[in-house]
PDB file of C-alpha atoms and ligand atoms in Angstrom:
ATOM      1  CA  MET A   1      56.785 -12.875 -53.886  1.00 43.00           C
ATOM      2  CA  SER A   2      53.591 -14.899 -53.813  1.00 44.00           C
ATOM      3  CA  GLU A   3      51.893 -15.527 -56.529  1.00 44.00           C
ATOM      4  CA  LYS A   4      48.861 -15.988 -55.876  1.00 44.00           C
ATOM      5  CA  SER A   5      47.923 -12.958 -54.438  1.00 44.00           C
ATOM      6  CA  ASN A   6      48.320 -11.356 -58.122  1.00 45.00           C
ATOM      7  CA  ARG A   7      44.725 -12.012 -58.891  1.00 44.00           C
ATOM      8  CA  PRO A   8      42.476 -11.986 -55.422  1.00 43.00           C
ATOM      9  CA  GLU A   9      38.836 -12.205 -55.594  1.00 43.00           C
ATOM     10  CA  ALA A  10      36.525  -9.976 -54.256  1.00 41.00           C
ATOM     11  CA  GLY A  11      35.753 -10.141 -50.543  1.00 42.00           C
ATOM     12  CA  GLU A  12      38.349 -12.334 -49.653  1.00 46.00           C
ATOM     13  CA  GLY A  13      41.128  -9.501 -48.108  1.00 49.00           C
ATOM     14  CA  THR A  14      43.599  -8.728 -50.334  1.00 50.00           C
ATOM     15  CA  GLY A  15      46.294  -9.414 -48.650  1.00 59.00           C
ATOM     16  CA  HIS A  16      48.670  -6.103 -49.249  1.00 66.00           C
ATOM     17  CA  LEU A  17      51.519  -7.349 -47.401  1.00 63.00           C
ATOM     18  CA  GLU A  18      51.150 -11.422 -48.275  1.00 56.00           C
ATOM     19  CA  ASP A  19      50.561 -12.485 -45.160  1.00 53.00           C
ATOM     20  CA  ILE A  20      49.560 -15.640 -43.845  1.00 53.00           C
ATOM     21  CA  PRO A  21      47.011 -15.465 -41.227  1.00 52.00           C
ATOM     22  CA  THR A  22      47.691 -16.500 -38.010  1.00 55.00           C
ATOM     23  CA  LYS A  23      45.488 -17.315 -34.726  1.00 55.00           C
ATOM     24  CA  GLN A  24      45.836 -14.750 -32.428  1.00 50.00           C
ATOM     25  CA  ASN A  25      44.937 -16.314 -28.614  1.00 55.00           C
ATOM     26  CA  ASN A  26      45.319 -14.059 -26.305  1.00 74.00           C
ATOM     27  CA  ASP A  27      45.820 -10.394 -25.399  1.00 81.00           C
ATOM     28  CA  ASP A  28      49.578 -10.256 -25.886  1.00 90.00           C
ATOM     29  CA  TRP A  29      49.712  -8.328 -28.979  1.00 94.00           C
ATOM     30  CA  LYS A  30      48.382  -5.137 -26.821  1.00 93.00           C
ATOM     31  CA  ASN A  31      52.077  -5.135 -25.552  1.00 92.00           C
ATOM     32  CA  ARG A  32      53.561  -5.281 -29.197  1.00 93.00           C
ATOM     33  CA  ALA A  33      54.263  -2.812 -31.214  1.00 94.00           C
ATOM     34  CA  PRO A  34      52.216  -0.637 -32.640  1.00 95.00           C
ATOM     35  CA  TYR A  35      50.032  -0.948 -29.586  1.00 94.00           C
ATOM     36  CA  ARG A  36      52.310  -1.234 -26.212  1.00 91.00           C
ATOM     37  CA  SER A  37      52.424   1.782 -24.669  1.00 80.00           C
ATOM     38  CA  ILE A  38      56.182   3.333 -24.248  1.00 72.00           C
ATOM     39  CA  ASP A  39      57.572   3.545 -21.302  1.00 72.00           C
ATOM     40  CA  LYS A  40      57.958   7.454 -19.773  1.00 61.00           C
ATOM     41  CA  ASN A  41      62.002   6.616 -19.951  1.00 61.00           C
ATOM     42  CA  GLU A  42      62.223   4.870 -23.354  1.00 74.00           C
ATOM     43  CA  LYS A  43      61.641   7.441 -25.836  1.00 79.00           C
ATOM     44  CA  PHE A  44      60.327   7.649 -28.991  1.00 86.00           C
ATOM     45  CA  TYR A  45      61.059   9.870 -31.640  1.00 91.00           C
ATOM     46  CA  LYS A  46      58.136  11.320 -32.917  1.00 93.00           C
ATOM     47  CA  ARG A  47      58.682  12.630 -36.348  1.00 95.00           C
ATOM     48  CA  HIS A  48      55.241  12.792 -37.844  1.00 96.00           C
ATOM     49  CA  THR A  49      52.302  13.052 -35.893  1.00 96.00           C
ATOM     50  CA  ALA A  50      48.850  11.486 -37.650  1.00 96.00           C
ATOM     51  CA  HIS A  51      45.192  12.180 -35.944  1.00 95.00           C
ATOM     52  CA  CYS A  52      41.679  10.704 -36.857  1.00 96.00           C
ATOM     53  CA  HIS A  53      39.179  12.540 -38.341  1.00 96.00           C
ATOM     54  CA  CYS A  54      37.577  13.227 -34.852  1.00 98.00           C
ATOM     55  CA  GLY A  55      41.158  13.479 -32.911  1.00 97.00           C
ATOM     56  CA  ARG A  56      40.175  10.081 -30.671  1.00 97.00           C
ATOM     57  CA  ILE A  57      43.213   8.178 -31.931  1.00 97.00           C
ATOM     58  CA  LYS A  58      46.121   9.916 -32.248  1.00 96.00           C
ATOM     59  CA  TYR A  59      49.637   8.354 -33.823  1.00 95.00           C
ATOM     60  CA  TRP A  60      53.039   9.119 -34.330  1.00 95.00           C
ATOM     61  CA  LEU A  61      55.839   7.824 -36.705  1.00 96.00           C
ATOM     62  CA  SER A  62      59.743   7.265 -35.803  1.00 95.00           C
ATOM     63  CA  ARG A  63      60.788   6.945 -39.218  1.00 95.00           C
ATOM     64  CA  GLU A  64      60.682   9.832 -41.486  1.00 95.00           C
ATOM     65  CA  LYS A  65      60.543   8.410 -44.501  1.00 96.00           C
ATOM     66  CA  PRO A  66      58.289   5.386 -45.097  1.00 96.00           C
ATOM     67  CA  LEU A  67      59.900   1.962 -46.790  1.00 95.00           C
ATOM     68  CA  ALA A  68      58.250   2.000 -49.677  1.00 95.00           C
ATOM     69  CA  ALA A  69      54.666   4.527 -50.412  1.00 96.00           C
ATOM     70  CA  LYS A  70      52.016   3.372 -53.549  1.00 95.00           C
ATOM     71  CA  PHE A  71      48.684   3.922 -54.807  1.00 95.00           C
ATOM     72  CA  CYS A  72      46.897   0.865 -54.624  1.00 92.00           C
ATOM     73  CA  HIS A  73      44.087   0.027 -56.677  1.00 94.00           C
ATOM     74  CA  CYS A  74      42.815  -3.057 -55.392  1.00 89.00           C
ATOM     75  CA  ILE A  75      38.775  -3.687 -54.278  1.00 88.00           C
ATOM     76  CA  ASP A  76      39.119  -2.866 -51.512  1.00 83.00           C
ATOM     77  CA  CYS A  77      40.653   0.537 -52.011  1.00 86.00           C
ATOM     78  CA  ALA A  78      38.430   1.339 -54.649  1.00 86.00           C
ATOM     79  CA  PRO A  79      39.261   3.874 -55.920  1.00 92.00           C
ATOM     80  CA  PHE A  80      42.214   4.101 -54.847  1.00 93.00           C
ATOM     81  CA  GLN A  81      43.914   4.521 -51.922  1.00 92.00           C
ATOM     82  CA  TRP A  82      47.295   6.024 -50.858  1.00 94.00           C
ATOM     83  CA  ALA A  83      49.225   3.757 -48.754  1.00 93.00           C
ATOM     84  CA  ALA A  84      52.810   4.255 -46.845  1.00 96.00           C
ATOM     85  CA  ILE A  85      54.835   0.901 -45.749  1.00 95.00           C
ATOM     86  CA  PHE A  86      56.239   1.225 -42.382  1.00 96.00           C
ATOM     87  CA  HIS A  87      57.619  -1.294 -39.589  1.00 96.00           C
ATOM     88  CA  LYS A  88      55.651  -2.192 -36.844  1.00 96.00           C
ATOM     89  CA  GLU A  89      58.258  -0.652 -34.461  1.00 94.00           C
ATOM     90  CA  ASP A  90      58.046   2.791 -36.835  1.00 95.00           C
ATOM     91  CA  LEU A  91      54.850   3.207 -34.923  1.00 95.00           C
ATOM     92  CA  HIS A  92      53.076   4.525 -31.662  1.00 95.00           C
ATOM     93  CA  PHE A  93      49.433   5.259 -30.515  1.00 95.00           C
ATOM     94  CA  GLU A  94      49.000   7.108 -28.004  1.00 94.00           C
ATOM     95  CA  ASN A  95      46.606   5.498 -26.399  1.00 94.00           C
ATOM     96  CA  GLY A  96      47.577   1.622 -27.335  1.00 94.00           C
ATOM     97  CA  ALA A  97      44.842  -0.405 -28.802  1.00 96.00           C
ATOM     98  CA  GLU A  98      42.220   2.293 -27.175  1.00 96.00           C
ATOM     99  CA  GLY A  99      39.553   3.050 -29.542  1.00 97.00           C
ATOM    100  CA  LEU A 100      40.591   1.304 -32.200  1.00 98.00           C
ATOM    101  CA  ALA A 101      38.093  -1.087 -34.047  1.00 98.00           C
ATOM    102  CA  PHE A 102      39.386  -3.838 -36.029  1.00 97.00           C
ATOM    103  CA  TYR A 103      38.360  -5.818 -38.507  1.00 96.00           C
ATOM    104  CA  HIS A 104      39.516  -9.240 -39.859  1.00 95.00           C
ATOM    105  CA  ALA A 105      38.613  -9.642 -44.002  1.00 91.00           C
ATOM    106  CA  PRO A 106      39.675 -13.395 -44.101  1.00 92.00           C
ATOM    107  CA  THR A 107      36.469 -14.070 -41.313  1.00 96.00           C
ATOM    108  CA  LYS A 108      34.867 -10.870 -41.867  1.00 96.00           C
ATOM    109  CA  GLY A 109      35.096 -10.992 -37.881  1.00 97.00           C
ATOM    110  CA  THR A 110      35.857  -7.891 -35.980  1.00 97.00           C
ATOM    111  CA  HIS A 111      38.190  -9.437 -33.494  1.00 96.00           C
ATOM    112  CA  TYR A 112      42.255  -8.419 -33.724  1.00 96.00           C
ATOM    113  CA  GLU A 113      43.518 -11.475 -36.301  1.00 95.00           C
ATOM    114  CA  LEU A 114      46.093 -10.844 -38.552  1.00 94.00           C
ATOM    115  CA  PRO A 115      46.152  -9.325 -41.238  1.00 93.00           C
ATOM    116  CA  VAL A 116      43.552  -6.307 -39.324  1.00 95.00           C
ATOM    117  CA  LYS A 117      41.856  -3.741 -41.066  1.00 94.00           C
ATOM    118  CA  VAL A 118      41.970  -0.947 -38.209  1.00 96.00           C
ATOM    119  CA  SER A 119      40.359   2.335 -38.039  1.00 96.00           C
ATOM    120  CA  CYS A 120      38.838   4.496 -35.817  1.00 97.00           C
ATOM    121  CA  SER A 121      35.854   2.882 -33.517  1.00 98.00           C
ATOM    122  CA  TYR A 122      34.345   6.380 -33.252  1.00 98.00           C
ATOM    123  CA  CYS A 123      34.663   8.203 -36.855  1.00 97.00           C
ATOM    124  CA  HIS A 124      35.508   5.016 -38.849  1.00 96.00           C
ATOM    125  CA  ALA A 125      38.936   6.803 -40.200  1.00 94.00           C
ATOM    126  CA  PRO A 126      41.271   3.830 -41.589  1.00 92.00           C
ATOM    127  CA  ILE A 127      44.017   4.038 -40.163  1.00 95.00           C
ATOM    128  CA  MET A 128      45.910   1.816 -41.531  1.00 94.00           C
ATOM    129  CA  ASP A 129      46.072  -2.779 -43.065  1.00 93.00           C
ATOM    130  CA  GLU A 130      47.945  -4.503 -40.167  1.00 94.00           C
ATOM    131  CA  GLY A 131      50.079  -7.453 -41.684  1.00 92.00           C
ATOM    132  CA  ARG A 132      52.456 -10.477 -39.369  1.00 90.00           C
ATOM    133  CA  ASN A 133      55.269  -7.453 -39.967  1.00 91.00           C
ATOM    134  CA  MET A 134      54.664  -4.702 -41.446  1.00 92.00           C
ATOM    135  CA  VAL A 135      51.691  -2.389 -41.314  1.00 94.00           C
ATOM    136  CA  LEU A 136      50.147  -0.586 -44.041  1.00 93.00           C
ATOM    137  CA  MET A 137      49.548   3.025 -42.916  1.00 93.00           C
ATOM    138  CA  PHE A 138      46.976   5.639 -44.749  1.00 93.00           C
ATOM    139  CA  PRO A 139      49.108   8.921 -44.480  1.00 93.00           C
ATOM    140  CA  GLY A 140      46.292  11.126 -45.532  1.00 91.00           C
ATOM    141  CA  ILE A 141      45.502  11.957 -42.069  1.00 92.00           C
ATOM    142  CA  ILE A 142      49.463  12.710 -41.209  1.00 95.00           C
ATOM    143  CA  LYS A 143      50.192  16.141 -40.425  1.00 96.00           C
ATOM    144  CA  PHE A 144      53.125  17.477 -42.412  1.00 96.00           C
ATOM    145  CA  ASN A 145      55.329  19.922 -41.249  1.00 95.00           C
ATOM    146  CA  THR A 146      56.908  20.819 -44.228  1.00 96.00           C
ATOM    147  CA  PRO A 147      56.509  20.368 -47.913  1.00 96.00           C
ATOM    148  CA  GLU A 148      59.128  18.440 -48.094  1.00 96.00           C
ATOM    149  CA  ASP A 149      58.025  16.413 -45.165  1.00 96.00           C
ATOM    150  CA  LYS A 150      54.860  14.926 -47.365  1.00 96.00           C
ATOM    151  CA  LYS A 151      57.188  14.813 -50.092  1.00 96.00           C
ATOM    152  CA  ALA A 152      58.865  11.531 -48.725  1.00 95.00           C
ATOM    153  CA  PHE A 153      55.770   9.982 -48.450  1.00 97.00           C
ATOM    154  CA  ASP A 154      55.188  10.218 -52.407  1.00 96.00           C
ATOM    155  CA  PRO A 155      54.140   6.943 -54.190  1.00 95.00           C
ATOM    156  CA  GLN A 156      56.657   5.344 -56.385  1.00 95.00           C
ATOM    157  CA  CYS A 157      54.210   3.275 -58.259  1.00 95.00           C
ATOM    158  CA  HIS A 158      50.521   1.541 -58.955  1.00 95.00           C
ATOM    159  CA  ILE A 159      49.936  -1.954 -57.261  1.00 94.00           C
ATOM    160  CA  PHE A 160      46.759  -3.441 -58.342  1.00 92.00           C
ATOM    161  CA  TYR A 161      46.275  -1.461 -61.230  1.00 94.00           C
ATOM    162  CA  SER A 162      44.572  -4.572 -63.195  1.00 94.00           C
ATOM    163  CA  GLN A 163      41.323  -3.684 -60.538  1.00 94.00           C
ATOM    164  CA  ARG A 164      41.605   0.151 -60.843  1.00 94.00           C
ATOM    165  CA  VAL A 165      38.386   1.692 -61.545  1.00 95.00           C
ATOM    166  CA  VAL A 166      40.062   5.427 -62.327  1.00 93.00           C
ATOM    167  CA  ASP A 167      43.615   5.242 -64.612  1.00 93.00           C
ATOM    168  CA  LEU A 168      46.313   7.565 -63.391  1.00 92.00           C
ATOM    169  CA  PRO A 169      48.413   8.558 -65.890  1.00 92.00           C
ATOM    170  CA  ASP A 170      51.040   9.949 -64.662  1.00 93.00           C
ATOM    171  CA  GLY A 171      54.221   8.165 -65.251  1.00 93.00           C
ATOM    172  CA  LYS A 172      54.694   5.769 -62.698  1.00 95.00           C
ATOM    173  CA  PRO A 173      55.527   1.829 -63.089  1.00 94.00           C
ATOM    174  CA  LYS A 174      52.158   0.139 -62.702  1.00 95.00           C
ATOM    175  CA  TRP A 175      51.518  -3.613 -60.995  1.00 93.00           C
ATOM    176  CA  VAL A 176      48.872  -6.096 -62.034  1.00 93.00           C
ATOM    177  CA  GLY A 177      49.251  -7.098 -58.729  1.00 91.00           C
ATOM    178  CA  LEU A 178      51.632  -6.217 -55.947  1.00 86.00           C
ATOM    179  CA  ASP A 179      54.859  -4.896 -57.221  1.00 85.00           C
ATOM    180  CA  ASN A 180      57.624  -6.891 -58.254  1.00 82.00           C
ATOM    181  CA  GLY A 181      55.391  -9.852 -57.670  1.00 84.00           C
ATOM    182  CA  SER A 182      53.823  -9.016 -61.055  1.00 90.00           C
ATOM    183  CA  GLU A 183      53.839  -7.807 -64.746  1.00 93.00           C
ATOM    184  CA  LEU A 184      54.100  -3.867 -64.985  1.00 94.00           C
ATOM    185  CA  MET A 185      51.106  -2.387 -67.075  1.00 92.00           C
ATOM    186  CA  LYS A 186      51.064   0.001 -69.817  1.00 87.00           C
ATOM    187  CA  ASP A 187      50.742   3.304 -68.578  1.00 85.00           C
ATOM    188  CA  VAL A 188      47.397   3.954 -70.788  1.00 74.00           C
ATOM    189  CA  GLN A 189      46.883   8.167 -72.087  1.00 67.00           C
ATOM    190  CA  PRO A 190      43.507   9.528 -70.891  1.00 59.00           C
ATOM    191  CA  HIS A 191      42.216   9.957 -74.365  1.00 57.00           C
ATOM    192  CA  GLU A 192      43.249   6.151 -74.981  1.00 54.00           C
ATOM    193  CA  ALA A 193      41.740   4.677 -71.655  1.00 48.00           C
ATOM    194  CA  GLU A 194      38.463   2.731 -72.362  1.00 51.00           C
ATOM    195  CA  THR A 195      37.723   1.138 -68.549  1.00 50.00           C
ATOM    196  CA  VAL A 196      34.497  -0.167 -67.978  1.00 48.00           C
ATOM    197  CA  VAL A 197      33.500  -1.054 -64.728  1.00 51.00           C
ATOM    198  CA  GLY A 198      33.397  -4.533 -64.268  1.00 49.00           C
ATOM    199  CA  GLU A 199      35.660  -5.334 -67.385  1.00 47.00           C
ATOM    200  CA  ARG A 200      39.016  -5.210 -66.590  1.00 51.00           C
ATOM    201  CA  LYS A 201      41.375  -3.954 -69.314  1.00 49.00           C
ATOM    202  CA  ILE A 202      44.845  -5.263 -68.519  1.00 52.00           C
ATOM    203  CA  GLU A 203      47.561  -4.517 -71.144  1.00 52.00           C
ATOM    204  CA  ILE A 204      50.724  -5.948 -69.681  1.00 53.00           C
ATOM    205  CA  THR A 205      54.168  -4.864 -71.548  1.00 50.00           C
ATOM    206  CA  ASP A 206      57.641  -6.524 -72.071  1.00 50.00           C
ATOM    207  CA  LYS A 207      59.588  -5.590 -68.863  1.00 44.00           C
TER     208      LYS A 207
HETATM  209 ZN1   ZN B   1      37.999   8.797 -35.080  1.00 75.62          ZN
HETATM  210 ZN1   ZN B   2      44.333  -2.148 -51.547  1.00 75.62          ZN
END
């Protein structure tokens, strides 16, 4: 875990996934997961289905449970974002990269370069952040079949909690930056909370 991810600067791109930016000089990425088209003979197990707001973007997840699920409180996700981590191979877009919009925060570019923010180019619903090795999905658009399916996406912790604009005293672990790569913070109860926007109250607890 890198230490530099603990305190991202505003506008720098927070590097949720601790990625080293890489140059992409061609369209090879369209043939890789999660954008590659699945051959008719190749079975992709469609465990979960998701649609963006306008319905133009549809994707499936083959994995029942994310590798991890978190609430992210970083500046980019403000006030906070529910996020679930998957391998790229766990994800398949119905129409590949078609209809997707890309934003590369480090250069403020609207091209495909990792790490990249991916949204629907029409309704602008956030779909995911794609890192070099993993994707961080926003599961709010998944159509869960059962309450148990949704439960598998329950966040285990809060990350970048030092940057929060709202307190969520739910008893779950709260990390200053990335989980396990930073320090834990005290879970402040609502009556004790004195958070002033712009002035970050940091309370570090012993591990
Ligand atoms: Zn859309
Ligand atoms: Zn975030």
